[in-house]
Coordinates of C-alpha atoms in Angstrom, one line a residue:
M288 CA 0.0 0.0 0.0
S289 CA 1.3 3.5 -0.9
R290 CA 1.9 6.1 1.8
G291 CA -0.9 8.3 0.4
A292 CA -3.4 5.4 0.6
F293 CA -2.4 4.7 4.1
L294 CA -2.8 8.4 5.1
F295 CA -6.2 8.5 3.4
L296 CA -7.4 5.5 5.4
Q297 CA -6.0 6.9 8.6
E298 CA -7.7 10.2 8.2
N299 CA -11.1 9.0 6.9
F300 CA -11.6 5.6 8.4
S301 CA -10.1 5.8 11.9
P302 CA -12.1 3.9 14.6
G303 CA -12.4 7.1 16.6
R304 CA -14.1 8.9 13.8
F305 CA -16.2 6.3 12.1
V306 CA -16.5 2.8 13.6
T307 CA -16.8 3.8 17.2
G308 CA -19.6 6.2 16.2
L309 CA -21.8 3.4 15.3
T310 CA -23.8 1.9 18.1
S311 CA -25.3 -1.0 16.3
P312 CA -23.2 -4.2 16.1
R313 CA -24.6 -4.8 12.6
H314 CA -23.5 -1.4 11.5
R315 CA -20.0 -1.8 13.0
S316 CA -19.6 -5.2 11.1
A317 CA -20.7 -3.6 7.8
A318 CA -18.2 -0.7 8.3
C319 CA -15.3 -3.1 8.9
A320 CA -16.1 -5.0 5.8
A321 CA -16.2 -1.8 3.8
I322 CA -12.7 -0.8 5.1
V323 CA -11.3 -4.2 4.2
A324 CA -12.7 -4.0 0.7
F325 CA -11.3 -0.6 0.1
V326 CA -7.8 -1.6 1.3
C327 CA -7.8 -4.6 -1.1
S328 CA -8.9 -2.5 -4.0
V329 CA -6.2 0.1 -3.4
G330 CA -3.6 -2.7 -3.2
V331 CA -4.7 -4.2 -6.5
S332 CA -4.9 -0.9 -8.2
H333 CA -1.3 -0.1 -7.1
A334 CA -0.1 -3.5 -8.3
Q335 CA -1.7 -2.9 -11.7
T336 CA -0.1 0.5 -12.2
S337 CA 3.4 -0.4 -11.0
P338 CA 6.0 -0.4 -13.8
A339 CA 7.1 -3.8 -15.2
T340 CA 10.7 -5.0 -14.6
P341 CA 12.6 -4.2 -17.8
A342 CA 14.0 -7.1 -19.8
P343 CA 17.8 -7.4 -19.7
T344 CA 19.6 -5.7 -22.6
P345 CA 21.1 -8.3 -25.0
V346 CA 24.9 -8.5 -24.9
Y347 CA 26.7 -8.6 -28.2
R348 CA 30.4 -9.1 -29.2
E349 CA 31.7 -7.5 -32.3
V350 CA 34.3 -9.5 -34.3
T351 CA 35.8 -9.6 -37.7
D352 CA 35.4 -12.9 -39.6
E353 CA 37.9 -14.4 -42.0
T354 CA 36.3 -12.6 -45.0
G355 CA 36.8 -9.2 -43.4
R356 CA 33.1 -8.7 -42.3
T357 CA 32.3 -7.1 -39.0
V358 CA 29.8 -9.3 -37.2
R359 CA 27.8 -8.7 -34.0
I360 CA 27.4 -12.0 -32.2
P361 CA 25.0 -12.6 -29.2
Q362 CA 26.8 -13.6 -26.0
P363 CA 27.1 -16.3 -24.9
V364 CA 26.8 -18.4 -28.0
R365 CA 24.6 -21.3 -26.9
R366 CA 22.9 -22.3 -30.2
I367 CA 25.0 -23.0 -33.4
V368 CA 24.0 -24.0 -36.9
S369 CA 26.8 -25.2 -39.2
L370 CA 26.4 -24.9 -43.0
A371 CA 29.6 -26.8 -43.9
P372 CA 30.9 -30.3 -43.0
S373 CA 34.3 -28.9 -42.1
L374 CA 32.7 -26.5 -39.6
T375 CA 30.6 -29.3 -38.1
E376 CA 33.8 -31.4 -37.6
T377 CA 35.5 -28.4 -36.0
V378 CA 32.7 -27.8 -33.6
Y379 CA 32.9 -31.5 -32.5
A380 CA 36.7 -31.3 -32.2
L381 CA 36.3 -28.3 -29.9
G382 CA 33.9 -30.3 -27.7
L383 CA 31.0 -27.9 -28.4
Q384 CA 28.7 -30.4 -30.1
D385 CA 26.0 -30.0 -27.5
N386 CA 25.6 -26.4 -28.7
L387 CA 25.2 -27.5 -32.3
V388 CA 21.4 -27.5 -33.0
G389 CA 21.6 -28.0 -36.8
D390 CA 23.8 -28.8 -39.8
T391 CA 23.6 -29.8 -43.5
D392 CA 22.7 -33.0 -45.2
Y393 CA 26.4 -33.6 -46.0
C394 CA 27.6 -33.2 -42.4
D395 CA 28.4 -36.9 -41.8
Y396 CA 31.4 -36.9 -39.4
P397 CA 31.5 -37.8 -36.7
P398 CA 28.6 -40.1 -37.0
D399 CA 26.7 -38.3 -34.2
A400 CA 26.5 -35.2 -36.6
Q401 CA 24.0 -37.2 -38.7
K402 CA 21.6 -37.0 -35.8
K403 CA 21.5 -33.2 -35.8
T404 CA 18.5 -31.4 -37.3
K405 CA 19.2 -31.0 -41.0
V406 CA 18.7 -27.6 -42.7
G407 CA 19.3 -28.8 -46.3
G408 CA 22.4 -28.5 -48.5
A409 CA 25.2 -26.0 -48.2
I410 CA 24.3 -24.3 -51.5
N411 CA 20.6 -23.8 -50.8
P412 CA 19.9 -24.3 -47.1
S413 CA 16.4 -23.8 -45.8
L414 CA 16.3 -20.4 -44.2
E415 CA 12.9 -21.2 -42.7
E416 CA 14.4 -24.3 -41.0
I417 CA 17.4 -22.3 -39.7
A418 CA 15.1 -19.6 -38.3
T419 CA 13.0 -22.2 -36.4
L420 CA 16.2 -23.4 -34.6
H421 CA 16.7 -19.8 -33.2
P422 CA 20.5 -19.9 -33.6
D423 CA 22.8 -17.4 -31.9
L424 CA 25.3 -18.0 -34.7
V425 CA 25.4 -19.6 -38.1
L426 CA 28.8 -20.8 -39.3
V427 CA 29.7 -20.6 -43.0
T428 CA 32.7 -20.9 -45.2
K429 CA 33.6 -18.5 -48.1
G430 CA 34.4 -21.3 -50.5
F431 CA 31.5 -23.6 -49.8
N432 CA 28.5 -21.3 -49.1
R433 CA 26.9 -18.5 -51.1
L434 CA 27.0 -14.8 -50.3
E435 CA 23.2 -14.8 -51.0
T436 CA 22.8 -17.1 -48.0
V437 CA 24.8 -14.8 -45.7
N438 CA 22.8 -11.8 -46.9
A439 CA 19.5 -13.6 -46.3
L440 CA 20.6 -14.5 -42.8
D441 CA 21.5 -10.8 -42.2
G442 CA 18.0 -9.9 -43.4
L443 CA 16.5 -12.2 -40.8
G444 CA 18.6 -10.7 -38.0
I445 CA 20.7 -13.9 -37.7
S446 CA 24.4 -13.5 -37.1
S447 CA 26.8 -15.5 -39.3
Y448 CA 30.6 -16.0 -39.1
A449 CA 32.7 -17.1 -42.1
T450 CA 36.0 -19.0 -42.3
D451 CA 38.3 -19.1 -45.2
P452 CA 41.6 -21.1 -44.7
H453 CA 43.8 -21.8 -47.6
T454 CA 46.7 -23.7 -46.0
V455 CA 47.1 -26.2 -43.2
D456 CA 48.6 -23.5 -41.0
E457 CA 45.6 -21.4 -41.7
I458 CA 43.3 -24.3 -40.7
M459 CA 45.0 -24.3 -37.3
T460 CA 44.7 -20.5 -37.0
S461 CA 41.1 -20.6 -38.1
T462 CA 40.3 -23.3 -35.5
K463 CA 41.6 -21.1 -32.8
K464 CA 39.7 -18.1 -34.0
L465 CA 36.5 -20.0 -34.2
A466 CA 37.0 -21.4 -30.8
D467 CA 37.4 -17.9 -29.4
V468 CA 34.3 -16.7 -31.2
L469 CA 32.3 -19.6 -29.7
G470 CA 33.6 -18.9 -26.2
S471 CA 36.1 -21.7 -25.8
P472 CA 39.5 -20.2 -26.6
D473 CA 41.4 -22.8 -24.6
A474 CA 39.9 -25.6 -26.6
G475 CA 41.0 -24.0 -29.8
I476 CA 44.6 -23.7 -28.6
S477 CA 44.6 -27.3 -27.4
V478 CA 43.4 -28.7 -30.7
A479 CA 45.8 -26.5 -32.8
E480 CA 48.8 -27.6 -30.6
D481 CA 47.8 -31.2 -31.0
M482 CA 47.7 -30.8 -34.8
Q483 CA 51.1 -29.1 -34.7
R484 CA 52.6 -31.9 -32.7
H485 CA 51.5 -34.6 -35.1
L486 CA 52.7 -32.6 -38.1
A487 CA 56.1 -31.9 -36.5
T488 CA 56.6 -35.7 -35.8
L489 CA 55.6 -36.4 -39.4
H490 CA 58.1 -33.9 -40.7
Q491 CA 60.9 -35.5 -38.7
K492 CA 60.2 -38.8 -40.6
T493 CA 59.6 -37.5 -44.1
G494 CA 61.0 -33.9 -44.3
A495 CA 64.3 -34.9 -45.7
L496 CA 62.9 -37.4 -48.3
P497 CA 62.4 -36.5 -52.0
A498 CA 58.8 -35.5 -52.6
K499 CA 56.7 -37.8 -54.7
H500 CA 55.1 -36.3 -57.8
V501 CA 51.4 -37.1 -57.6
L502 CA 48.1 -36.3 -59.3
F503 CA 45.2 -35.7 -56.9
V504 CA 42.1 -36.8 -58.7
V505 CA 38.9 -34.9 -57.8
W506 CA 36.9 -36.1 -60.7
T507 CA 37.7 -38.5 -63.6
Q508 CA 35.3 -37.5 -66.4
P509 CA 36.2 -34.7 -67.1
L510 CA 39.5 -35.0 -65.3
I511 CA 39.6 -32.4 -62.5
S512 CA 42.5 -31.9 -60.1
I513 CA 43.5 -29.2 -57.5
G514 CA 45.3 -25.9 -57.9
K515 CA 48.6 -25.1 -56.2
N516 CA 47.0 -22.5 -53.8
T517 CA 44.4 -24.9 -52.3
F518 CA 44.7 -26.3 -48.7
I519 CA 44.7 -29.8 -50.3
A520 CA 47.9 -29.0 -52.3
D521 CA 49.4 -27.8 -49.0
A522 CA 48.3 -31.0 -47.3
L523 CA 50.0 -33.0 -50.1
R524 CA 53.3 -31.1 -49.4
R525 CA 53.0 -31.9 -45.7
A526 CA 52.7 -35.6 -46.6
G527 CA 55.9 -35.5 -48.7
A528 CA 54.2 -35.1 -52.1
V529 CA 53.9 -32.4 -54.7
S530 CA 51.1 -32.0 -57.2
I531 CA 52.1 -32.2 -60.8
V532 CA 49.4 -29.6 -61.6
D533 CA 50.7 -26.1 -61.5
S534 CA 47.5 -24.0 -61.8
E535 CA 46.2 -20.8 -60.3
Q536 CA 42.7 -22.2 -60.5
D537 CA 41.4 -24.0 -57.5
W538 CA 39.8 -26.9 -59.5
P539 CA 41.4 -27.0 -62.9
Q540 CA 40.4 -29.4 -65.7
I541 CA 43.4 -31.3 -67.0
S542 CA 43.7 -33.3 -70.3
L543 CA 44.9 -36.9 -70.2
E544 CA 47.6 -36.0 -72.7
E545 CA 49.0 -33.5 -70.2
I546 CA 48.9 -36.1 -67.5
A547 CA 50.7 -38.6 -69.7
R548 CA 53.4 -36.0 -70.4
L549 CA 53.9 -35.2 -66.8
Q550 CA 53.7 -38.9 -65.7
P551 CA 52.9 -38.7 -61.9
E552 CA 54.5 -41.4 -59.7
F553 CA 51.2 -41.9 -57.9
L554 CA 47.5 -41.0 -58.3
V555 CA 45.9 -39.9 -55.1
F556 CA 42.1 -40.2 -54.4
A557 CA 40.0 -39.3 -51.4
S558 CA 37.2 -41.5 -50.3
S559 CA 35.0 -42.3 -47.4
H560 CA 34.4 -45.9 -48.7
S561 CA 37.9 -47.2 -49.6
E562 CA 36.6 -50.8 -49.6
S563 CA 35.1 -50.2 -53.0
A564 CA 38.4 -49.0 -54.5
P565 CA 39.4 -52.2 -56.2
R566 CA 36.2 -52.3 -58.3
E567 CA 36.6 -48.7 -59.3
L568 CA 40.2 -49.2 -60.2
D569 CA 39.2 -51.8 -62.8
V570 CA 36.7 -49.3 -64.3
L571 CA 39.3 -46.6 -64.5
A572 CA 41.8 -48.8 -66.3
T573 CA 39.2 -49.4 -69.1
L574 CA 38.5 -45.7 -69.7
P575 CA 39.9 -44.3 -73.0
G576 CA 43.4 -42.8 -72.5
W577 CA 44.1 -43.8 -69.0
S578 CA 46.3 -46.7 -70.1
I579 CA 49.0 -44.2 -71.2
V580 CA 49.5 -43.1 -67.6
D581 CA 52.2 -45.3 -66.1
A582 CA 50.7 -45.0 -62.6
V583 CA 47.5 -46.6 -63.9
S584 CA 49.2 -49.5 -65.7
N585 CA 51.5 -50.1 -62.7
R586 CA 48.6 -49.7 -60.2
R587 CA 50.4 -47.0 -58.2
Y588 CA 47.5 -45.5 -56.2
A589 CA 46.9 -44.0 -52.8
V590 CA 43.4 -43.8 -51.3
I591 CA 43.0 -41.7 -48.2
S592 CA 40.2 -40.5 -46.1
D593 CA 38.0 -37.7 -47.4
A594 CA 39.1 -35.7 -44.4
V595 CA 41.7 -34.3 -46.8
N596 CA 38.8 -32.5 -48.5
R597 CA 37.7 -30.7 -45.4
P598 CA 39.7 -27.8 -43.8
A599 CA 39.2 -29.1 -40.3
P600 CA 41.5 -30.6 -37.6
R601 CA 40.9 -34.2 -38.9
I602 CA 42.9 -33.3 -42.1
V603 CA 46.1 -34.2 -40.1
S604 CA 45.0 -37.9 -40.1
A605 CA 44.7 -37.9 -43.9
I606 CA 48.1 -36.3 -44.2
E607 CA 49.7 -38.9 -42.0
D608 CA 47.9 -41.7 -43.9
L609 CA 49.1 -40.4 -47.3
A610 CA 52.7 -40.0 -46.0
R611 CA 52.7 -43.7 -44.9
Q612 CA 51.5 -44.8 -48.3
L613 CA 54.0 -42.7 -50.3
H614 CA 57.0 -43.2 -47.9
P615 CA 56.5 -46.6 -46.2
D616 CA 60.2 -47.0 -45.4
A617 CA 60.1 -43.9 -43.2
F618 CA 57.7 -45.6 -40.8
I619 CA 59.5 -48.9 -40.3
E620 CA 60.6 -49.3 -36.7
K621 CA 64.4 -49.4 -36.6
P622 CA 66.1 -51.7 -34.2
E623 CA 68.1 -50.1 -31.5
N624 CA 71.2 -52.3 -32.2
G625 CA 72.3 -55.1 -34.5
K626 CA 71.7 -57.8 -31.8
K627 CA 68.0 -57.0 -31.6
K628 CA 67.8 -57.0 -35.4
I629 CA 69.3 -60.5 -35.5
E630 CA 66.9 -61.7 -32.8
K631 CA 63.9 -60.4 -34.7
E632 CA 65.0 -62.0 -37.9
N633 CA 65.9 -65.3 -36.1
P634 CA 63.6 -65.6 -33.0
L635 CA 64.5 -68.1 -30.3
P636 CA 62.5 -71.3 -30.2
N637 CA 60.5 -70.1 -27.2
Q638 CA 59.6 -66.8 -28.9
R639 CA 56.5 -66.4 -31.0
P640 CA 57.2 -65.2 -34.5
L641 CA 56.1 -61.7 -35.3
S642 CA 52.9 -61.3 -37.2
P643 CA 53.4 -60.3 -40.8
T644 CA 52.2 -56.8 -41.7
A645 CA 49.1 -57.0 -43.9
S646 CA 49.6 -55.6 -47.3
V647 CA 47.4 -52.7 -48.4
S648 CA 46.0 -52.2 -51.9
Y649 CA 46.0 -48.6 -52.8
D650 CA 43.3 -48.3 -55.4
L651 CA 40.8 -45.8 -56.8
L652 CA 37.4 -44.6 -55.8
H653 CA 35.5 -42.5 -58.2
I654 CA 34.2 -39.5 -56.3
D655 CA 30.7 -38.2 -57.0
A656 CA 31.2 -34.4 -56.8
T657 CA 27.6 -33.7 -57.6
S658 CA 26.5 -35.3 -54.3
R659 CA 28.4 -32.6 -52.6
G660 CA 26.2 -29.8 -53.9
G661 CA 28.2 -29.2 -57.0
C662 CA 31.4 -28.4 -55.2
P663 CA 34.4 -30.7 -56.1
C664 CA 35.6 -30.4 -52.5
D665 CA 33.5 -31.5 -49.6
R666 CA 34.2 -28.6 -47.3

């Protein structure tokens, strides 16, 4: 009750001036009831006219993404939508998968990513589906998503952050930047340092070896490879290889005659289903012109994980895999001394013989680029 209402009651309904002036018990009872009703009505009226508690002002953080855009991001970032497989993988690598509320039809790694709400493809995602997820932030890549999508999100008042790494080093830097934007800078530093440790160990094994000249096959008909300024070309270099294609274009089309002239030592393919490679290899050998490539007739192939197609932390595993296939001798465990070498070659009768190392067939898998939304690289 306000002070004014209290004074009004005190002055006009005091017992000495009103109630005590009534001699009839029935009148006194009626007067008390009237006072109680008045007090209640004044209290309700005051409650209805009191100002509502203002809603807290949203907190935003202003950052610059990897395309140079200034982006205002709500804080904290609790709901994320990813529009690229590489970004989905990075979110998982940072341990922020619980904040991921949606991703694309092509986000298939790790397997748990397939359980997330799907918002369509990366080229034409459903803006309506994205909006219903109420994301704090939508993650995009410059090379995989369209500017029209980013502009449409801006029109809906939905913040988006774009990445654009072109080398393995930039993938590590991008991972740290993204982690900071998402509120987990320590996780980004940890992931990047782990990547760097693996790459440093790999360099110790293969850094001094002559690089293998390879052809990275993105598509066979027409033959499409990678340009020298792509992160895949840099990944090949980290694995002790160099692409025979010297092109400024990211996804150049190459003639078989040119490949026959350059004669790569190995053909390299990326696949998520390497078990089907032998069958696809037989198909490739029958295609017109491929027989003139020595690596085809001599079956010199390397099939690695499609992680090499995605600028995410997992690319390091593909680099290591390729290095093992191109430079197997660098990964043979060397004995500490001659005695141990003799013992391994001639084990004692009470020692079990070492299990032979299973041979690996490095064959071809034909990649369906159209299944990746028209982009030859599944980013």
